[in-house]
XYZ file of C-alpha atoms in Angstrom:
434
model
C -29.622 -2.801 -52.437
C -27.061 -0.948 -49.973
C -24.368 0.612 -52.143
C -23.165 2.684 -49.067
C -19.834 0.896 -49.272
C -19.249 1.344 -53.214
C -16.843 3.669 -54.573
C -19.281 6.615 -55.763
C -17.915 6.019 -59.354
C -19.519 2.247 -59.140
C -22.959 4.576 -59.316
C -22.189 6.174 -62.519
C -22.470 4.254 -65.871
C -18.892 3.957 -67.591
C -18.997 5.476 -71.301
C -16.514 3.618 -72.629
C -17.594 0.655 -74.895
C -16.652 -2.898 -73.290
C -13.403 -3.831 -75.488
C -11.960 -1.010 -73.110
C -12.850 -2.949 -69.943
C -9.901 -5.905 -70.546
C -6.995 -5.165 -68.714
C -4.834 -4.281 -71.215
C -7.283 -1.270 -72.619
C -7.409 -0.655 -68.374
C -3.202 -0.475 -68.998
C -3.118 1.509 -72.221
C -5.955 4.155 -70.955
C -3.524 4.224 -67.625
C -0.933 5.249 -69.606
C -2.309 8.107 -71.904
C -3.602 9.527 -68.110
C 0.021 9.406 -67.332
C 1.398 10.894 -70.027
C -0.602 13.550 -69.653
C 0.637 14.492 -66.296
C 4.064 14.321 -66.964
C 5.014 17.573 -69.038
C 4.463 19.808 -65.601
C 7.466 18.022 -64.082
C 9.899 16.923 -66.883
C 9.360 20.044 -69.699
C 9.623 22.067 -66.234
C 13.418 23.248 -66.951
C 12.692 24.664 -70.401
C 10.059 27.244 -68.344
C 12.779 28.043 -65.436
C 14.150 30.961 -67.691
C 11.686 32.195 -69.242
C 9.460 32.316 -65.829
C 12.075 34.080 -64.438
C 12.878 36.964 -66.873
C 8.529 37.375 -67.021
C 8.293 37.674 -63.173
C 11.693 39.067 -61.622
C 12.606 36.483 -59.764
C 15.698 34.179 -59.019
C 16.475 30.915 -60.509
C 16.319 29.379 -56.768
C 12.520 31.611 -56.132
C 11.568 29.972 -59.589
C 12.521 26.688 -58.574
C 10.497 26.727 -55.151
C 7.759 26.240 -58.050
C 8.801 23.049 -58.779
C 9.463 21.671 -55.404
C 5.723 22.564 -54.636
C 4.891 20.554 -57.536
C 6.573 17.448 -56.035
C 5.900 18.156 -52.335
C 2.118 17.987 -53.253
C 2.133 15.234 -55.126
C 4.253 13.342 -52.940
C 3.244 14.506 -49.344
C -0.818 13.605 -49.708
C -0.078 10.598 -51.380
C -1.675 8.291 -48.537
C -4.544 11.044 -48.188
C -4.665 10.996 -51.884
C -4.848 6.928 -51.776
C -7.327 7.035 -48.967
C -10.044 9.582 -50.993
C -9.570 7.095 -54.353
C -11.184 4.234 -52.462
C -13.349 6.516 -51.057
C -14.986 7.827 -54.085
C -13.324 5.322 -57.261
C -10.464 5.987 -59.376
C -12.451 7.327 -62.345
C -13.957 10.147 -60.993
C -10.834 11.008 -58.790
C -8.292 10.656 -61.398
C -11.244 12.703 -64.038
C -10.474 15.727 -61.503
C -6.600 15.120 -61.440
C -6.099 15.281 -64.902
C -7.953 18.187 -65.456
C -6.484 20.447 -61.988
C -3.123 18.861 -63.810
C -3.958 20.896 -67.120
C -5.393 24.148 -65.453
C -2.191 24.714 -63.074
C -0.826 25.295 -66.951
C -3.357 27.416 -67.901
C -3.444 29.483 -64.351
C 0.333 29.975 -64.662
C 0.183 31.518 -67.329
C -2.109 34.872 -65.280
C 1.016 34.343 -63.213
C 2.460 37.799 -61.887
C 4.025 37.202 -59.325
C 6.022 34.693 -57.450
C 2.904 33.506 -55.319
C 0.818 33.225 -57.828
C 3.033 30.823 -59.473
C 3.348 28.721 -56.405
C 0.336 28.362 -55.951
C -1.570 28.049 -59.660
C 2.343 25.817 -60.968
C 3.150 23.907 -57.651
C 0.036 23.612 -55.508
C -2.702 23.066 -58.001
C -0.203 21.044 -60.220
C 0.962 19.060 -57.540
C -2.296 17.813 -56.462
C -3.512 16.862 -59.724
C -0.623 14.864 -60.773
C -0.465 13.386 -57.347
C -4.008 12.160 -57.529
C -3.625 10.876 -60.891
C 0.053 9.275 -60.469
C -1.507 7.131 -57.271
C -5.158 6.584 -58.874
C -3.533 4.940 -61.758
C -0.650 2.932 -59.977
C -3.055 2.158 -57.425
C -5.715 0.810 -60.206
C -3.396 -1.097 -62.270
C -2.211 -3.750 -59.349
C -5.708 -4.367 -59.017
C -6.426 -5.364 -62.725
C -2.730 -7.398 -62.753
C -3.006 -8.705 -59.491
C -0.182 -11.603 -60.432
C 1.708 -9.282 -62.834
C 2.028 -6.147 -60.472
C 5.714 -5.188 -60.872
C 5.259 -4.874 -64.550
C 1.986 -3.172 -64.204
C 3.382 -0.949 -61.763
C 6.515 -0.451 -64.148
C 4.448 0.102 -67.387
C 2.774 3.442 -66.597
C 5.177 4.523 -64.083
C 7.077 4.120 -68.042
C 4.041 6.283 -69.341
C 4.944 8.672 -66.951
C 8.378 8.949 -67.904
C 7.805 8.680 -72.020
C 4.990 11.503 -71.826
C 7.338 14.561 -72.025
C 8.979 12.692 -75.374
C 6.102 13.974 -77.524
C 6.194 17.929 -75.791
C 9.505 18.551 -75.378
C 10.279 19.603 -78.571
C 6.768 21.079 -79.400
C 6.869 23.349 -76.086
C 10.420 23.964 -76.807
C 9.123 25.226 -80.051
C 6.460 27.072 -78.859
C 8.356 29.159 -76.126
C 10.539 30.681 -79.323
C 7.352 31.089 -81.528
C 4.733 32.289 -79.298
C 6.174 33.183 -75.831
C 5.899 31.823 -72.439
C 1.725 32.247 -71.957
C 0.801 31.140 -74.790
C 2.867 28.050 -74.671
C 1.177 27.606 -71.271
C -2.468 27.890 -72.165
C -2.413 26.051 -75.632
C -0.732 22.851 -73.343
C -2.253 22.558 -70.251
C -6.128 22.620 -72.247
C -4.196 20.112 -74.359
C -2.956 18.119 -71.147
C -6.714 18.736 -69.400
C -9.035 17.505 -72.272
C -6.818 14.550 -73.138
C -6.583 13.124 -69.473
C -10.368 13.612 -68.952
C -11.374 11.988 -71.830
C -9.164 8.605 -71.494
C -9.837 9.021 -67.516
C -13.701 8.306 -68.583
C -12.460 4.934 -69.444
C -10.647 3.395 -66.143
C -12.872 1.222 -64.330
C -12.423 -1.558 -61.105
C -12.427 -4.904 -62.120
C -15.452 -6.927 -61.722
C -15.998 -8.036 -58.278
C -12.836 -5.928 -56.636
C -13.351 -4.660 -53.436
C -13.302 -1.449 -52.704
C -10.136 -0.984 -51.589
C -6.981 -2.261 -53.342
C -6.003 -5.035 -51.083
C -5.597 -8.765 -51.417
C -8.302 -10.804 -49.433
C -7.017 -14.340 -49.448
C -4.784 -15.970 -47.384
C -3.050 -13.883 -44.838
C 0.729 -13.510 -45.625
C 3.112 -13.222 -42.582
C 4.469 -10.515 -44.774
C 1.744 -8.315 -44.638
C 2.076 -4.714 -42.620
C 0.035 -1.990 -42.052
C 1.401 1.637 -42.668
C 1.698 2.308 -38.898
C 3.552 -0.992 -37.808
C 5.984 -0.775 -41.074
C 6.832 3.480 -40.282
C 7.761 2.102 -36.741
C 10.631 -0.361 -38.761
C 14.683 0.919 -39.651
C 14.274 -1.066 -42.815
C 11.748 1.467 -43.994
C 13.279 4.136 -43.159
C 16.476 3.010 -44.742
C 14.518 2.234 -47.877
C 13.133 6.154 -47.318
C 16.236 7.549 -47.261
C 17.969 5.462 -49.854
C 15.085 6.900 -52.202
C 15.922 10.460 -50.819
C 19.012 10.596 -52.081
C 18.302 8.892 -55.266
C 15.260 11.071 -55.741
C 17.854 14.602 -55.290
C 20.387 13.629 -57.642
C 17.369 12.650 -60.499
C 15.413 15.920 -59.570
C 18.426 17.922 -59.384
C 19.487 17.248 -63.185
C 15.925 17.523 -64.360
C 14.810 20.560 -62.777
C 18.643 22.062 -63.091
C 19.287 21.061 -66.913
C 18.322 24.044 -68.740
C 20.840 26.287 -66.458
C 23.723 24.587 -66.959
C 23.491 23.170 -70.130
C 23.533 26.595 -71.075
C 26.732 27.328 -68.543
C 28.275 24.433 -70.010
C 27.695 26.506 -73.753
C 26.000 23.468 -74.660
C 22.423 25.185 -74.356
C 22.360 26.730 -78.360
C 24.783 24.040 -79.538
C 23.165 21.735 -82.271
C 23.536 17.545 -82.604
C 22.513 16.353 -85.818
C 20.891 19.581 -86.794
C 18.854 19.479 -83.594
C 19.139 21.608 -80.767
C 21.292 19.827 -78.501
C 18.869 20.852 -75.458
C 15.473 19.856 -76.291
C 17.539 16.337 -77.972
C 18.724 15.415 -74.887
C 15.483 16.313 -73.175
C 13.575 14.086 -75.600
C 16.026 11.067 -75.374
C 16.232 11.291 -71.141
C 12.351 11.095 -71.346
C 12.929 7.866 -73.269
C 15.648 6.358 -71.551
C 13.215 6.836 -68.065
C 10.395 5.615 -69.468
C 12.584 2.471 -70.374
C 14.632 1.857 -67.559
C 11.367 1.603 -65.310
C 9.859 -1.746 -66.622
C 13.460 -2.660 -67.972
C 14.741 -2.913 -64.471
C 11.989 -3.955 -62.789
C 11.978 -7.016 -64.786
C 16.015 -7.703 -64.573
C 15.083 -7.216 -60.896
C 12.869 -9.988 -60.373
C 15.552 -11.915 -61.982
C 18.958 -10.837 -60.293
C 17.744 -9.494 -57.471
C 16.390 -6.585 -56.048
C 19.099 -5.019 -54.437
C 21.845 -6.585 -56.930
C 20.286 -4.459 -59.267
C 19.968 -1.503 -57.467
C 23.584 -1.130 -56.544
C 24.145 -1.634 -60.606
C 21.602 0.965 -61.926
C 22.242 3.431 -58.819
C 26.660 3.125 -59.729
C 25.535 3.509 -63.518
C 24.130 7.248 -62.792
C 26.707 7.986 -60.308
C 29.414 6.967 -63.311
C 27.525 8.350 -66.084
C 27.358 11.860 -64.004
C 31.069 11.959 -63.393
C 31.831 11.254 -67.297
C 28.967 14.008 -67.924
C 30.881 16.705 -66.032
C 34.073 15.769 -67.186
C 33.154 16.253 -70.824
C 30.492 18.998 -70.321
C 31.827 21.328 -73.148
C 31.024 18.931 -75.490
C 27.317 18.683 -77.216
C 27.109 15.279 -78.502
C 28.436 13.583 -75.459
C 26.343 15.493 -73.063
C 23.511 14.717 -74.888
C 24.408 10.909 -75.085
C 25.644 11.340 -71.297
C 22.145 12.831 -70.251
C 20.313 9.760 -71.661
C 22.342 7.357 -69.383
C 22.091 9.060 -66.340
C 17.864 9.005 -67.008
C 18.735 5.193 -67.732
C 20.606 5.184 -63.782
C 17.762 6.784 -62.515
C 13.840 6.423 -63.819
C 14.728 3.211 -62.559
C 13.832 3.921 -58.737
C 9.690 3.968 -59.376
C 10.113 0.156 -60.358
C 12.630 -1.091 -57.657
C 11.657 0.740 -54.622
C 7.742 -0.222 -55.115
C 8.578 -3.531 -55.474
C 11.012 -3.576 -53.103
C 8.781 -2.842 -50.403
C 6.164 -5.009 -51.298
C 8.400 -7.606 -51.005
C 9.348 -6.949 -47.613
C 5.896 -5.534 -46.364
C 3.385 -7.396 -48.002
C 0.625 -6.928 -51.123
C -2.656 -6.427 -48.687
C -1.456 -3.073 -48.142
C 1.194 -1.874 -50.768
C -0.567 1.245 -51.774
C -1.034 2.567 -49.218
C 2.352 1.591 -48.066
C 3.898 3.059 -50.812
C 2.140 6.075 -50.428
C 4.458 7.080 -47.527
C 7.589 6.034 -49.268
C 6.796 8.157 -52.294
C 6.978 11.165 -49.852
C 10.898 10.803 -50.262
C 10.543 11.904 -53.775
C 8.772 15.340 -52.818
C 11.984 15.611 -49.964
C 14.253 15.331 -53.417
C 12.694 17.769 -54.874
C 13.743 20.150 -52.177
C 17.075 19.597 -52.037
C 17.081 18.819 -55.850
C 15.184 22.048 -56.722
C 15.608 25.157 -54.721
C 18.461 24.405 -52.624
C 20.599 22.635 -55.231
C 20.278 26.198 -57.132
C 20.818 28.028 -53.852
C 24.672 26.144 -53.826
C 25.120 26.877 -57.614
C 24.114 30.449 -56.384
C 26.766 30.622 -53.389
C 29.299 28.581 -54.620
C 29.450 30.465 -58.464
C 29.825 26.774 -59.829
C 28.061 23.751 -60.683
C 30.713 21.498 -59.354
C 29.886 20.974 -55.975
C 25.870 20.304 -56.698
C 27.303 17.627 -59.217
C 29.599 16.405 -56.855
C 26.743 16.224 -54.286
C 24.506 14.613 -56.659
C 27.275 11.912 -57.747
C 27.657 10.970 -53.768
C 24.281 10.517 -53.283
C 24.186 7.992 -56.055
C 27.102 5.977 -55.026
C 26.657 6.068 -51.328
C 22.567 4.753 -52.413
C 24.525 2.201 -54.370
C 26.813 1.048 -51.350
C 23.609 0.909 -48.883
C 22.040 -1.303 -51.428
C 24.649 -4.429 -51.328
C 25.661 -3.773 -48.146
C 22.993 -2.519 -45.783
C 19.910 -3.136 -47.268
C 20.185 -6.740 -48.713
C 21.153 -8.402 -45.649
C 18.926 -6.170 -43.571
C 15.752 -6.831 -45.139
C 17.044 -10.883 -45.502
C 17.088 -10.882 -41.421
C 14.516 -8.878 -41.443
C 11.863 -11.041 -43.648
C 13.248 -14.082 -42.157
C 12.677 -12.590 -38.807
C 8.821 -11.966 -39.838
C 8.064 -15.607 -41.497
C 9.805 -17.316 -38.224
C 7.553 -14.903 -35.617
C 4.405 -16.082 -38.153
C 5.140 -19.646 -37.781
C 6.386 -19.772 -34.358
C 3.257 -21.486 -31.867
C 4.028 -18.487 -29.358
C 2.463 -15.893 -31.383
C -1.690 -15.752 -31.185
């Protein structure tokens, strides 16, 4: 029998016992993968110090980290997508979790700021990247009528991981130092990914590749016919500036909570820093299925412009009352709430407008605007702090970004992609076109 066209993994006998092969074990092993990928990029602010006083660096060479870390895992995503159908989503998200884990663990050798580009950002990035498309990528194929929440569920696992570290590698950092903290987590991160990686499987009878095969819908566009259309590319940059304003306050957060004199405040006997990092991991994980399902409800772009104002608000109010722990700790968890919100509504958003046959791949070039956030988020939003001597104008850059994404929404975007979808279904069913 010619297996030629098989994803290698199809070769390899799964060890997990059958219960795991329903498509709700496929969902809950899809999420532990994720939540084991997510400390590198949301406990990454409670490192920025620490890696900064160790090395000798500046908080802007520290943060170049970080934007390596997204630029990877956003930049190869359609590469990425391309090598999973190639060779299976077991055995490529098996290697993801683990290169995830070890860009911990090589860190920590870190001495200087090279080596923590490339062990933090470049190794880090490509295992999370791997693993953040494997699993999306897997889970619309196992909920092929249920996608959007699929979709939003472990993008949600994604979010929620960093709840259980944050205060742990908070912890840690005090109690045993910077490379310690770094090796004891990333094995941690490694062996737990593997091991529920081992478990993800295709469905019975999938193709290879992630794609629907019935019916042709009018809908349906390949990456290089929808990267030659404005409404992508408004979509792109709409997630641009969303993704800058998020990235911004979570690679950012440490610093100026501690210029605000917030950073060794305490709320309800906690530290007010790791609180607020705990409850923004929450309120992201949330907001992702939360407002993917109000979405499919009220509109796509209704409820952008809504959850896009809400950050944009809930930023101003944060800066106005910055001096105050218990409201920037509230304040932090609704701007997550304003913002986690884009890896439900922009995935689903496009596959709307371009079609299911080829959303992954699809939305492996519109993820690439989140690694373009992360440089203006990371780096250069610490660059302005650095010039200007304040954090005002990065906050006001940040707020402006979320209201003008808000504007585009209801304004530009919902009646562009209405003429636009119309425009598709009339060419489809017009007897001109062969």
């Amino acid at each position: 029998m010619n297996t030629t066209s098989q994803p290698l993994e199809s070769q390899i006998p799964s060890i997990a016992p059958s219960v795991i092969h329903s498509r709700w074990g496929q969902l809950v092993l899809g999420l532990v993968c994720m939540m084991a990928i997510s400390s590198p990029q949301y406990v990454w602010t409670l490192m920025t110090h620490p890696l900064s006083t160790k090395l000798g660096i500046t908080l802007p060479e520290v943060q170049v980290a970080f934007s390596l870390l997204i630029i990877l895992q956003t930049f190869f995503s359609p590469f990425q997508g391309s090598l999973i159908d190639r060779f299976g989503p077991r055995l490529l998200i098996s290697v993801g979790t683990v290169l995830s884990g070890l860009s911990w663990v090589l860190a920590a050798q870190a001495t200087s700021a090279m080596m923590l580009y490339l062990a933090y950002g470049v190794v880090g990035g490509l295992g999370t990247g791997i693993v953040y498309v494997g699993v999306i990528g897997l889970m619309v194929r196992w909920f092929p009528a249920q996608r959007g929440f699929a979709a939003g569920a472990v993008a949600a696992g994604y979010g929620f991981g960093a709840i259980i570290t944050t205060f742990p590698v908070s912890t840690s950092l005090h109690t045993r130092g910077l490379d310690a903290t770094l090796w004891i987590f990333g094995i941690a991160f490694a062996l737990i990914g593997f091991v529920a990686s081992q478990g993800l499987s295709v469905p019975r009878g999938a193709a290879p590749a992630a794609v629907d095969r019935g019916a042709a819908d009018p809908l349906d566009m390949q990456p290089a016919h929808m990267l030659k259309t404005p409404i992508f590319w408004l979509m792109f940059v709409m997630m641009c500036m969303m993704s800058t304003s998020g990235l911004m306050v979570i690679s950012q957060m440490a610093t100026f909570a501690h210029d605000f004199g917030v950073g060794k405040a305490t709320v309800f006997g906690l530290a007010a820093l790791p609180l607020a990092l705990t409850i923004d991991r929450f309120t992201n994980g949330i907001t992702r299925p939360l407002f993917g399902w109000i979405s499919d409800r009220a509109g796509r772009e209704n409820t952008m412009c809504f959850a896009f104002a809400l950050e944009g608000v809930a930023m101003t109010l944060w800066l106005l009352t910055r001096s105050d722990p218990l409201i920037f700790v509230l304040l932090s968890g609704v701007v997550f709430f304003g913002w986690g919100e884009i890896f439900s509504l922009f995935p689903s958003t496009l596959t709307d407008t371009f079609g299911t046959r080829y959303a992954t791949a699809n939305y492996g070039w519109l993820y690439i605007a989140q690694g373009i956030g992360a440089v203006f988020g990371g780096p250069l939003a610490a660059l302005l702090h650095q010039h200007a001597g304040s954090w005002m104008p990065v906050f006001g850059s940040a707020i402006a970004l979320d209201l003008g994404a808000a504007v585009l929404a209801i304004l530009v975007l919902k009646p562009g992609r209405a003429r636009f979808i119309a425009a598709r279904r009339a060419q489809a069913n017009s007897p001109m076109v062969v």
